[in-house]
Short mmCIF file of C-alpha atoms and ligand atoms in Angstrom, two decimals:
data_model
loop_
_atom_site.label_atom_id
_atom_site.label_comp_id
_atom_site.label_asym_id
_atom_site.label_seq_id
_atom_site.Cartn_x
_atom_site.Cartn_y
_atom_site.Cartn_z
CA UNK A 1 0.00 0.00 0.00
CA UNK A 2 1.20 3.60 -0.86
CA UNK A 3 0.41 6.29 0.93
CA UNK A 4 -1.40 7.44 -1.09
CA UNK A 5 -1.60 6.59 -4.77
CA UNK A 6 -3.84 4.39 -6.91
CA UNK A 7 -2.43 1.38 -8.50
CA UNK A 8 -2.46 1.16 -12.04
CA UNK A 9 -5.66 -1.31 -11.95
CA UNK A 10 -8.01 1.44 -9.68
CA UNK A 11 -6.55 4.15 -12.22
CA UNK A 12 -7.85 2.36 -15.45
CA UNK A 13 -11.11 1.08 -13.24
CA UNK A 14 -11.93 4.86 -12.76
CA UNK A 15 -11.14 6.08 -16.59
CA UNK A 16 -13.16 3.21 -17.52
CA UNK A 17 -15.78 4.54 -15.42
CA UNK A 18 -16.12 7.82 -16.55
CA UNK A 19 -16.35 6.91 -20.19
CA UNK A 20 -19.04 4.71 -19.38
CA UNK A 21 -20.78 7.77 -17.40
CA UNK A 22 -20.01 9.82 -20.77
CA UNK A 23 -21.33 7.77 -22.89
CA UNK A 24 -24.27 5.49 -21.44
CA UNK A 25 -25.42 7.66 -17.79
CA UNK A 26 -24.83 11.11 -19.19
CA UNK A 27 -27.68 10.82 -21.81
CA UNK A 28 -29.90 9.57 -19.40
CA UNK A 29 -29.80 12.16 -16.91
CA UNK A 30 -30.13 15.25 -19.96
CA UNK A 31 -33.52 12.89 -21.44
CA UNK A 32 -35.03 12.98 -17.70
CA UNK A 33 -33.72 16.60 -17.22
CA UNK A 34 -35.54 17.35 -20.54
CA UNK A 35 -39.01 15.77 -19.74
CA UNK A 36 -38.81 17.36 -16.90
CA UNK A 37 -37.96 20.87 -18.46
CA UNK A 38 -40.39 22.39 -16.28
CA UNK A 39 -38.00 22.12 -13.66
CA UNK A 40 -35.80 25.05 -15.39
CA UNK A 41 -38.52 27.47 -16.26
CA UNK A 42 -40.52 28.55 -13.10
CA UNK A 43 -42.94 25.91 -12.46
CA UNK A 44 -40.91 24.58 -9.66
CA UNK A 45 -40.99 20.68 -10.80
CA UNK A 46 -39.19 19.01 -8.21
CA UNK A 47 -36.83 16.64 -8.74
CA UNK A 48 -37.98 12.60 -9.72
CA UNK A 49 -36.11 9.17 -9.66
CA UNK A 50 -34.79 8.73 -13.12
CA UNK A 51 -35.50 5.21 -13.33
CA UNK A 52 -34.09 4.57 -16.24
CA UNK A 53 -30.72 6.00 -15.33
CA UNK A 54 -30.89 3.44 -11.96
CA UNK A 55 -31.53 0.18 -14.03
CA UNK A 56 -28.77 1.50 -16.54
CA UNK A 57 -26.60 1.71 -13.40
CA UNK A 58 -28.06 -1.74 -12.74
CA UNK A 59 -26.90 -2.95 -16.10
CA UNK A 60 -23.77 -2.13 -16.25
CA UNK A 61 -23.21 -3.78 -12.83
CA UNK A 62 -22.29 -0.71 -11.16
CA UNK A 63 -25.23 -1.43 -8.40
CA UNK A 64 -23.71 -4.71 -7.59
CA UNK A 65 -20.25 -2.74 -6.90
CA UNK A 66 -22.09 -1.34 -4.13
CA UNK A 67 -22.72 -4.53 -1.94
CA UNK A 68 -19.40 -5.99 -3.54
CA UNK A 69 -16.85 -3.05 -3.17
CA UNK A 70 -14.68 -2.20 -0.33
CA UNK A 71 -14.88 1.87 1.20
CA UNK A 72 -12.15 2.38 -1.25
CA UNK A 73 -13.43 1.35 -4.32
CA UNK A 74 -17.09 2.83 -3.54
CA UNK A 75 -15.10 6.36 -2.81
CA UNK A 76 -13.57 5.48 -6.89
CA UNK A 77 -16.93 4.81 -8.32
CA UNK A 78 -18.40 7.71 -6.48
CA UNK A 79 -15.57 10.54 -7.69
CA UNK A 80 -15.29 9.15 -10.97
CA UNK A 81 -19.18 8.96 -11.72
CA UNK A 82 -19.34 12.65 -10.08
CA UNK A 83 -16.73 13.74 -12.33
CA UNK A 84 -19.26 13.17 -15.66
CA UNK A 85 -22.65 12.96 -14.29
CA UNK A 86 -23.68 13.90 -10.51
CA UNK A 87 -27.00 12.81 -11.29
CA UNK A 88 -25.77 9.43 -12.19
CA UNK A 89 -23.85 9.21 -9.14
CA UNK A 90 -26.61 10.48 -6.88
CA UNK A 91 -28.57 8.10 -8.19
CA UNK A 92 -25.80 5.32 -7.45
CA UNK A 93 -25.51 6.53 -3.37
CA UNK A 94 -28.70 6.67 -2.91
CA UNK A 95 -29.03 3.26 -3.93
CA UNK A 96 -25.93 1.92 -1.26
CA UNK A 97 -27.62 4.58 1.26
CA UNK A 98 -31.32 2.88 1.36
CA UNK A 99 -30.12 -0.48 1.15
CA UNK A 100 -27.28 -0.83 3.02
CA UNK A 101 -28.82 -1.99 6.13
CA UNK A 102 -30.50 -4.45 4.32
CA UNK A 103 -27.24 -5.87 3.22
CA UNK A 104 -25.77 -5.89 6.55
CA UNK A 105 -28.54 -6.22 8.76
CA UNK A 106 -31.36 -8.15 6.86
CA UNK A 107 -32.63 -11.04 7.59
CA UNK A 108 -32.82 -13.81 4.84
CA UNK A 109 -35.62 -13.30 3.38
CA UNK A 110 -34.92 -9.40 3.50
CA UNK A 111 -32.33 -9.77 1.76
CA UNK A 112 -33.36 -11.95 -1.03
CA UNK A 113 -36.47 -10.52 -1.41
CA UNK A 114 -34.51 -6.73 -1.39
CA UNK A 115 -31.13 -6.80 -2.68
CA UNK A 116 -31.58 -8.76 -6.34
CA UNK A 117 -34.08 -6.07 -7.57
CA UNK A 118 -31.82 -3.23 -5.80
CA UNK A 119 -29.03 -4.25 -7.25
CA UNK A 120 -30.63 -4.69 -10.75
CA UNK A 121 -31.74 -0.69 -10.42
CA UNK A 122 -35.69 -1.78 -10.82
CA UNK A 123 -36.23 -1.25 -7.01
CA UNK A 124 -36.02 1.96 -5.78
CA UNK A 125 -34.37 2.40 -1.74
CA UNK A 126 -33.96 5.19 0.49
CA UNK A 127 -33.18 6.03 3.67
CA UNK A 128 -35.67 7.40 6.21
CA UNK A 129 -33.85 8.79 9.43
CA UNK A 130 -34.46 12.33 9.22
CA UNK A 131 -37.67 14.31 10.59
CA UNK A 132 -39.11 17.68 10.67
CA UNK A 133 -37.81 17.53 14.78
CA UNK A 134 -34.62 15.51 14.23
CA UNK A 135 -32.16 16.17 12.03
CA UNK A 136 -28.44 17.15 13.23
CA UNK A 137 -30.24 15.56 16.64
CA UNK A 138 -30.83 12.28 15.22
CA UNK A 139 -31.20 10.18 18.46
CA UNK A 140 -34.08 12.46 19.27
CA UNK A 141 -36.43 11.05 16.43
CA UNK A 142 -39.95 10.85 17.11
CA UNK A 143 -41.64 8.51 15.10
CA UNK A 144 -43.92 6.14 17.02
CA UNK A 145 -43.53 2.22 16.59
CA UNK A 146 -46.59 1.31 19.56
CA UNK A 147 -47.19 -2.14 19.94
CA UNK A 148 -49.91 -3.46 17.90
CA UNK A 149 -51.17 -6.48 20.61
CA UNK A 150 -50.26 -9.21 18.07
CA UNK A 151 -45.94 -8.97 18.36
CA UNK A 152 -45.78 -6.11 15.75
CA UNK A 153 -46.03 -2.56 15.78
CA UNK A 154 -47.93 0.84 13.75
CA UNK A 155 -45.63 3.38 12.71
CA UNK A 156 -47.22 6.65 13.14
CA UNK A 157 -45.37 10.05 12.41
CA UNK A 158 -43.18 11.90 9.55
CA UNK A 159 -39.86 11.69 7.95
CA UNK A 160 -38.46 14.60 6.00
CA UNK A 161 -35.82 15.25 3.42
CA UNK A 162 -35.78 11.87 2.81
CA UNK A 163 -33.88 11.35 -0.49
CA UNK A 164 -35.89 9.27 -3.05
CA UNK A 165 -39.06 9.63 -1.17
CA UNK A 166 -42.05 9.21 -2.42
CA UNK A 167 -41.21 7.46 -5.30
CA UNK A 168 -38.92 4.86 -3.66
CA UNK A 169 -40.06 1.27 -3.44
CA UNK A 170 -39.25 0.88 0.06
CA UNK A 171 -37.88 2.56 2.99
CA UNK A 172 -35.16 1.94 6.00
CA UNK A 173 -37.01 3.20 8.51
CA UNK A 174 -35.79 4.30 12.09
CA UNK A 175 -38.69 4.29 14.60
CA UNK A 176 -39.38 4.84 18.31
CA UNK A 177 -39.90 1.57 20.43
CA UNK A 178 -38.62 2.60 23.65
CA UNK A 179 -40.30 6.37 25.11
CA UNK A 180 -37.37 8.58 26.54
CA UNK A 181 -34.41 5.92 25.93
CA UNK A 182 -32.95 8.24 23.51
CA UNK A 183 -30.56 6.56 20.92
CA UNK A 184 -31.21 3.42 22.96
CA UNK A 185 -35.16 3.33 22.17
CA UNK A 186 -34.71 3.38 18.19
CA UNK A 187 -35.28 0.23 15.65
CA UNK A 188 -34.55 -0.10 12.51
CA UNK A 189 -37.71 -1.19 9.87
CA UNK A 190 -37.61 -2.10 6.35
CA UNK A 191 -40.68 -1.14 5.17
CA UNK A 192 -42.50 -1.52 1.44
CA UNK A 193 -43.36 1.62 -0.19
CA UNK A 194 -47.24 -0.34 -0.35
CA UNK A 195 -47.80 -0.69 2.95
CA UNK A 196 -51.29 0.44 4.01
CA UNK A 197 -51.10 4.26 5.76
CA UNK A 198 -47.80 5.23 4.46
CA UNK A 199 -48.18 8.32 1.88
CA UNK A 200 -45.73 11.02 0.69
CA UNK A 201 -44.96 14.31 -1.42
CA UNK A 202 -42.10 15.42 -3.15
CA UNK A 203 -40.04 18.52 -1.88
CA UNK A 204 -38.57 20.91 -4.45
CA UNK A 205 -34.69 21.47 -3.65
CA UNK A 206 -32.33 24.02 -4.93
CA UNK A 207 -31.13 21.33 -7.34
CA UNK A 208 -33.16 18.48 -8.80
CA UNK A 209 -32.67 15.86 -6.26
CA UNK A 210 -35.39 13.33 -5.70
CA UNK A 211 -36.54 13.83 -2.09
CA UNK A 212 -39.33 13.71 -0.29
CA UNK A 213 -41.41 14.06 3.38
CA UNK A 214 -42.83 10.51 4.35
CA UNK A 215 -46.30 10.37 6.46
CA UNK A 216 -46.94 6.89 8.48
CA UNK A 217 -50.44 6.68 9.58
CA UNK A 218 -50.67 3.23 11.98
CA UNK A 219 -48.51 1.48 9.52
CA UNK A 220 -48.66 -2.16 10.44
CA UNK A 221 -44.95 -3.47 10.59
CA UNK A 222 -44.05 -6.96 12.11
CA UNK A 223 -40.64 -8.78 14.02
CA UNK A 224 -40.38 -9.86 10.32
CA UNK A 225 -39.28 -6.49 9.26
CA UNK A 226 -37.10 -5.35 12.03
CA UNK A 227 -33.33 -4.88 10.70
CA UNK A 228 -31.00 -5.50 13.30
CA UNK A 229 -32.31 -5.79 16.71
CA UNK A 230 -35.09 -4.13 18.54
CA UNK A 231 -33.82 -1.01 20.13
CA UNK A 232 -30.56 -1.17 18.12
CA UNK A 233 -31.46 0.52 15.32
CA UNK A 234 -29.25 3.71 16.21
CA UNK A 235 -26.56 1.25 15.57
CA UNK A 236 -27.69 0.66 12.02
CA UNK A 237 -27.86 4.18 11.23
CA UNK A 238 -24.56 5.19 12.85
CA UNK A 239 -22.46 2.31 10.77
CA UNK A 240 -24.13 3.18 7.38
CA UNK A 241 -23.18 6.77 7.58
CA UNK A 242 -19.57 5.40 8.83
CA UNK A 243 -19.74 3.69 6.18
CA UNK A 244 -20.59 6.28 3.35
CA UNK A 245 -20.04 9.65 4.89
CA UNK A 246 -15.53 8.86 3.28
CA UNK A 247 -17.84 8.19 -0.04
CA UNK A 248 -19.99 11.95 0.38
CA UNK A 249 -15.99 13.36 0.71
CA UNK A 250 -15.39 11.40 -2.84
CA UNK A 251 -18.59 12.56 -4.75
CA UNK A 252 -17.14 16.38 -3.37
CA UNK A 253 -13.77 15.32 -4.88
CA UNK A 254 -15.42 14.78 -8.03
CA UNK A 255 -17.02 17.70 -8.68
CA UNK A 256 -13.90 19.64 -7.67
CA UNK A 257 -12.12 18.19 -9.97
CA UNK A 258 -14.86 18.67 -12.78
CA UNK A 259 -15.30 22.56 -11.47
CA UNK A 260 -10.84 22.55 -11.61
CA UNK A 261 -10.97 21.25 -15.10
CA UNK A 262 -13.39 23.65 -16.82
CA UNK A 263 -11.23 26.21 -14.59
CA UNK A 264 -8.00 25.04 -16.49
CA UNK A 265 -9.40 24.88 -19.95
CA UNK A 266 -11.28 28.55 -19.59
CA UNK A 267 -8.57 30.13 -17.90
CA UNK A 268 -5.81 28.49 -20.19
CA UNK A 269 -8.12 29.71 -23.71
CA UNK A 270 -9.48 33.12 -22.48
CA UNK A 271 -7.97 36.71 -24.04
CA UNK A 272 -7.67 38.98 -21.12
CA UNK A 273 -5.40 42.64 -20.74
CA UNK A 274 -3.50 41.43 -24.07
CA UNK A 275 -2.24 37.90 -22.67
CA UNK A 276 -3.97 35.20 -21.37
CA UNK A 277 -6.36 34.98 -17.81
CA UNK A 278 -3.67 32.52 -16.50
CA UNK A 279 -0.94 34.61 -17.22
CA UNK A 280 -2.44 36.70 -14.11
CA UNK A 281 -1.00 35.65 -11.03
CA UNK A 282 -4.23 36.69 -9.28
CA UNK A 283 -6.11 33.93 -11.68
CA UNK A 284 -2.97 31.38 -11.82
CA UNK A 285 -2.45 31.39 -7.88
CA UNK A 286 -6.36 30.58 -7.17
CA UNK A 287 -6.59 28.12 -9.85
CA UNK A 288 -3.07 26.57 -8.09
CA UNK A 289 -5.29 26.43 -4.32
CA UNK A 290 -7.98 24.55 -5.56
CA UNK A 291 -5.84 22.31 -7.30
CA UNK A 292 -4.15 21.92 -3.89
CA UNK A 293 -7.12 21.83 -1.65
CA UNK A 294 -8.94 19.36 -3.79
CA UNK A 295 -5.96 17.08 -3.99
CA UNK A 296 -5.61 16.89 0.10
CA UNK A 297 -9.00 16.33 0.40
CA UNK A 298 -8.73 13.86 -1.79
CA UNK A 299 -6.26 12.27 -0.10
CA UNK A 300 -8.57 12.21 3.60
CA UNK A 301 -11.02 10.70 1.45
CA UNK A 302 -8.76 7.54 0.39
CA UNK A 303 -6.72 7.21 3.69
CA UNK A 304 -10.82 7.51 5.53
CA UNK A 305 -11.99 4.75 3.15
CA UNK A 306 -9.05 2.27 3.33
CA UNK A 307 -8.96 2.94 7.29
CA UNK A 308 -12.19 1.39 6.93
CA UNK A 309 -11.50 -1.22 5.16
CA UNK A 310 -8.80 -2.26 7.57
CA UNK A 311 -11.28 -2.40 10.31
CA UNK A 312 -9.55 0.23 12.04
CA UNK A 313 -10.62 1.71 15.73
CA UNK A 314 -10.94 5.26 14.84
CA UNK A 315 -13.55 4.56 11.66
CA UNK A 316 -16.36 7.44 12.95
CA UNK A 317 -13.72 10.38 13.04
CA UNK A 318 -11.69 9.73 9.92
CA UNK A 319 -14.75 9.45 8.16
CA UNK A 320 -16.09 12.77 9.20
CA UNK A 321 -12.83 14.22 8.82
CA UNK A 322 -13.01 13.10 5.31
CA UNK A 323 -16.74 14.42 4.70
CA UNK A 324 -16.13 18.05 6.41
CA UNK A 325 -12.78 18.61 4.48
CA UNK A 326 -13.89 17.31 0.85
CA UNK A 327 -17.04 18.75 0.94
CA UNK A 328 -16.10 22.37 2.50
CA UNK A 329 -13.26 22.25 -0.02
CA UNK A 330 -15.94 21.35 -3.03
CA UNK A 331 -17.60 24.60 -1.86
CA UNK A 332 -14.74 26.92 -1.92
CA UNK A 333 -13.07 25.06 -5.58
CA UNK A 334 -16.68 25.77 -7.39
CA UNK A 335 -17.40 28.99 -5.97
CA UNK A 336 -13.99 30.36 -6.96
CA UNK A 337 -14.28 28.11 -10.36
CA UNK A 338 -17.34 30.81 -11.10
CA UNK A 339 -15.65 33.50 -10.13
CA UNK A 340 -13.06 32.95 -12.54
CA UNK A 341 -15.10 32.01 -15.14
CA UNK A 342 -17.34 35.12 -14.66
CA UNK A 343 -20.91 35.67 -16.03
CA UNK A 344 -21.17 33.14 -18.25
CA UNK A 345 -21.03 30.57 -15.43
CA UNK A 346 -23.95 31.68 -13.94
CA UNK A 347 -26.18 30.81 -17.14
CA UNK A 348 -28.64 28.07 -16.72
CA UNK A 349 -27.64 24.60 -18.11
CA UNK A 350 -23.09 26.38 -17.54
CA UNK A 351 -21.76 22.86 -16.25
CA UNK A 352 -21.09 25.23 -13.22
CA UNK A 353 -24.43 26.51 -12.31
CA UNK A 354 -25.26 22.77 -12.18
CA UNK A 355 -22.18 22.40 -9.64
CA UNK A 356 -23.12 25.30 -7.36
CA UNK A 357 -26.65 24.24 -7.14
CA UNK A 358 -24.81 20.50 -6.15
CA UNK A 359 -22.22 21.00 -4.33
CA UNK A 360 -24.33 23.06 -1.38
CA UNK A 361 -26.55 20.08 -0.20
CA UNK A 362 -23.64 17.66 0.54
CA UNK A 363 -22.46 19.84 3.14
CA UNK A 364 -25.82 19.39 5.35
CA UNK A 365 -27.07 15.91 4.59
CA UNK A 366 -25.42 12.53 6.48
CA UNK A 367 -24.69 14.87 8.93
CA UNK A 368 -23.92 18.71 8.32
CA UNK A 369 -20.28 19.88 8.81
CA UNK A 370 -20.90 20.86 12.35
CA UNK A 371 -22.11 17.29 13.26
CA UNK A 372 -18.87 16.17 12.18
CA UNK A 373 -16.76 18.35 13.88
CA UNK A 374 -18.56 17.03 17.09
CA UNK A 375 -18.44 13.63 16.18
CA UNK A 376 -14.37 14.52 15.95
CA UNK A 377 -13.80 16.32 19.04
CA UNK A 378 -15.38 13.81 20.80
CA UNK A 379 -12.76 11.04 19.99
CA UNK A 380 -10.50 13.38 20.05
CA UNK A 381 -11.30 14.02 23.70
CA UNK A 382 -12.69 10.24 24.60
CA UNK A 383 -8.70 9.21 23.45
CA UNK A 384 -6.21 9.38 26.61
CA UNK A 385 -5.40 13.19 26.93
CA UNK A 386 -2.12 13.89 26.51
CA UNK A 387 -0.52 15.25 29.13
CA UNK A 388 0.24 19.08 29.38
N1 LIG B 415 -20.51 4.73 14.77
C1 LIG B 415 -20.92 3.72 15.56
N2 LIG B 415 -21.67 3.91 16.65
C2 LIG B 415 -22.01 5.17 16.97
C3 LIG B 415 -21.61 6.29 16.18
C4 LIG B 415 -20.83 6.02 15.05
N3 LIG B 415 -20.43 7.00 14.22
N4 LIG B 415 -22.10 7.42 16.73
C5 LIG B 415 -22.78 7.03 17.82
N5 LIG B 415 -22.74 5.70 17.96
C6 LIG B 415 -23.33 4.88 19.01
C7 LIG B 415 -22.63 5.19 20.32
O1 LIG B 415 -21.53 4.33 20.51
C8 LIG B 415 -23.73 4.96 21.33
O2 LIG B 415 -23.85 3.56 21.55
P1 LIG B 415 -24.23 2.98 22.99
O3 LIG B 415 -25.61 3.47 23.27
O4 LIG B 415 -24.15 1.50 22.79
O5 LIG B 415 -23.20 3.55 23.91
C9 LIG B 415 -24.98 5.40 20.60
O6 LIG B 415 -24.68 5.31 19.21
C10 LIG B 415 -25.37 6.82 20.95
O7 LIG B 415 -24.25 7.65 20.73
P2 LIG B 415 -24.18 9.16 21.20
O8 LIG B 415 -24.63 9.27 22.63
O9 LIG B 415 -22.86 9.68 20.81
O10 LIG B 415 -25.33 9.79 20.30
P3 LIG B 415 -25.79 11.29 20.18
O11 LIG B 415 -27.22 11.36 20.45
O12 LIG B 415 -24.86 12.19 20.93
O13 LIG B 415 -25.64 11.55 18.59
C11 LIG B 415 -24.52 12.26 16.58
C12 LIG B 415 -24.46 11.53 17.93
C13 LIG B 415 -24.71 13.76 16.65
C14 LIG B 415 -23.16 11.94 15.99
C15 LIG B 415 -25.63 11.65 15.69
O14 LIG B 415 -26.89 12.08 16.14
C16 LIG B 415 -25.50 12.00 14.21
O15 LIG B 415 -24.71 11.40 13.50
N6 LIG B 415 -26.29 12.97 13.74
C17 LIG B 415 -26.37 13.32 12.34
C18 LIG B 415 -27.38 12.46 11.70
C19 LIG B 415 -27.28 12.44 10.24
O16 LIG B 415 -26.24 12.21 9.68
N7 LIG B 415 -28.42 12.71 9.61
C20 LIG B 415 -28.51 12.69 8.20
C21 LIG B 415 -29.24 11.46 7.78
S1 LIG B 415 -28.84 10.86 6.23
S2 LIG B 415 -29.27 12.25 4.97
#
């Protein structure tokens, strides 16, 4: 292992990649974008599944990666997919995101009922922890699971922001079954979109992202669909978002990069005060710190990811390490990359107006950037204090 570069195999894996995203996801995503023009004038569409762009994901096997692939490699798939198409890469996450627990929590028939048409992109997943009450505060979610007399439960309450909601086909659900046991009272559900009492809308985002509020009315769940263990659902929650929060740092990375490389090419080609805008320090020197900045973020992201997949101790820190850096860092590279490339960035449809509507969410969902500078400190205070 080298600290840190790609071997020549994950370096052709990810060129590979973004071709395919090029040539078979990119399409997609502009054909959904289209019938959905309304989105771009002012009728406020909000943002769908694309299910064709999920089974096409499904297709080329990129789906099964998820279950399959280390941290590492999901971190690879994830920057290089962002790179071409962050709409095929959302897609992708939110995929891993929804039915991760399934994977490793599921019982048998969960998961062979689940994960075949998951992986094959015809069934939709998402991930239901958020609520209008609990967001940064997740351990203080609110949604009821009572007892229903016969060994089950009814769900009743809401989830918000819940990405792929309504339209997904079914749900990871985190519930209430213990009353003032905080993260100790929560279970873990997986619940079909058809259950009886469970109804939706979409929410319209700054940037077309299919997401959703979720409304459980005495939904009827059983032992049957409990993931996990009753009252250890926090548990589930916590370990997915160990588990992707290195791969939220990689999609960042990727549309760093993308923003750096339009940066290069406009900068590089534009006539400016009789030379050309690199030859300006003031241009070449910013274009050099995002360059820099997306490069050691880059770097957190890999050494994050393959800490995981060593099993080390200190997975929960690294990992938000790795999502605060790459994704403040995304912020800064495409907000300069407009600056530099001026007005015309700022047109609807510029590759980075696209970016700067994207590249704001990551910093608030699977935990904002202030959640993970607490989740940080804390280790970084629960570790043996060193002495003065
Ligand atoms: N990995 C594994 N276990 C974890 C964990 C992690 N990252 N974070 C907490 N836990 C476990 C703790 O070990 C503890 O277990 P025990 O009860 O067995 O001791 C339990 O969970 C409760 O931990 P803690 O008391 O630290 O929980 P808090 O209520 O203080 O919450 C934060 C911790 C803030 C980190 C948590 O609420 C969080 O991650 N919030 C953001 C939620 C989020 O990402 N939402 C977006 C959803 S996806 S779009």
């Amino acid at each position: 292992m080298t600290a840190f570069s790609l071997n020549p195999e994950q370096t052709a894996r990810c060129d590979r990649l973004r071709e395919l995203a090029e040539e078979r996801l990119r399409p997609l995503a502009e054909a959904h974008a289209e019938a959905h023009a309304e989105t771009y004038a002012d009728k406020k569409e909000p943002g769908r599944v694309n299910r064709p762009l999920t089974e096409a994901l499904g297709e080329l096997g990129l789906l099964e990666g998820l279950f399959t692939s280390g941290a590492l490699d999901l971190c690879l798939m994830r920057e290089s997919l962002a790179r071409v198409c962050t709409e095929a890469e959302t897609a992708l996450a939110l995929q891993g995101l929804g039915a991760h627990p399934v994977h490793a929590y599921g019982s048998l028939e969960q998961r062979e009922h689940w994960l075949p048409p998951t992986r094959a992109g015809r069934a939709i997943a998402a991930f239901a922890l958020s609520e209008p009450g609990a967001g940064s505060d997740a351990a203080a979610l609110a949604l009821r699971a009572e007892p229903d007399g016969s060994g089950g439960w009814r769900l009743t309450g809401e989830k918000s922001w819940i990405s792929n909601a309504p339209e997904a086909d079914f749900y990871t659900v985190f519930a209430r079954t213990s009353p003032d046991a905080g993260a100790r009272g929560v279970t873990a559900f997986l619940v079909p979109a058809d259950r009886p009492g469970l109804t939706g809308a979409p929410l319209d985002m700054l940037s077309p992202h299919p997401i959703g509020t979720l409304a459980f009315d005495g939904v009827r769940v059983s032992t049957a669909d409990v993931l996990g263990d009753v009252n250890h659902g926090f548990r589930v929650a916590m370990t997915t978002l160990n588990r992707f929060r290195p791969s939220v740092g990689a999609f960042a990375v990727g549309m760093a990069q993308a923003a750096l490389d339009a940066t290069l090419a406009h900068t590089a080609d534009r006539d400016a005060f009789g030379g050309k805008l690199k030859d300006l320090q003031a241009v070449s020197h910013q274009v050099a710190e995002m360059a820099t900045r997306t490069e050691a973020a880059r770097l957190l992201v890999y050494a994050a990811a393959a800490a995981y997949d060593r099993d080390e101790p200190d997975i929960a820190g690294r990992a938000a390490m790795a999502k605060l850096f790459a994704t403040e860092t995304a912020q800064f590279v495409v907000d300069t990359a407009v600056q530099l490339h001026g007005a015309r960035a700022l047109r609807r449809g510029h590759l980075l107006e696209h970016l700067y509507r994207e590249v704001r969410a990551p910093r608030i969902y699977e935990g904002a950037s202030e959640v993970q500078r607490a989740v940080i400190a804390k280790e970084l205070y629960g570790k043996e204090t060193p002495s003065a």
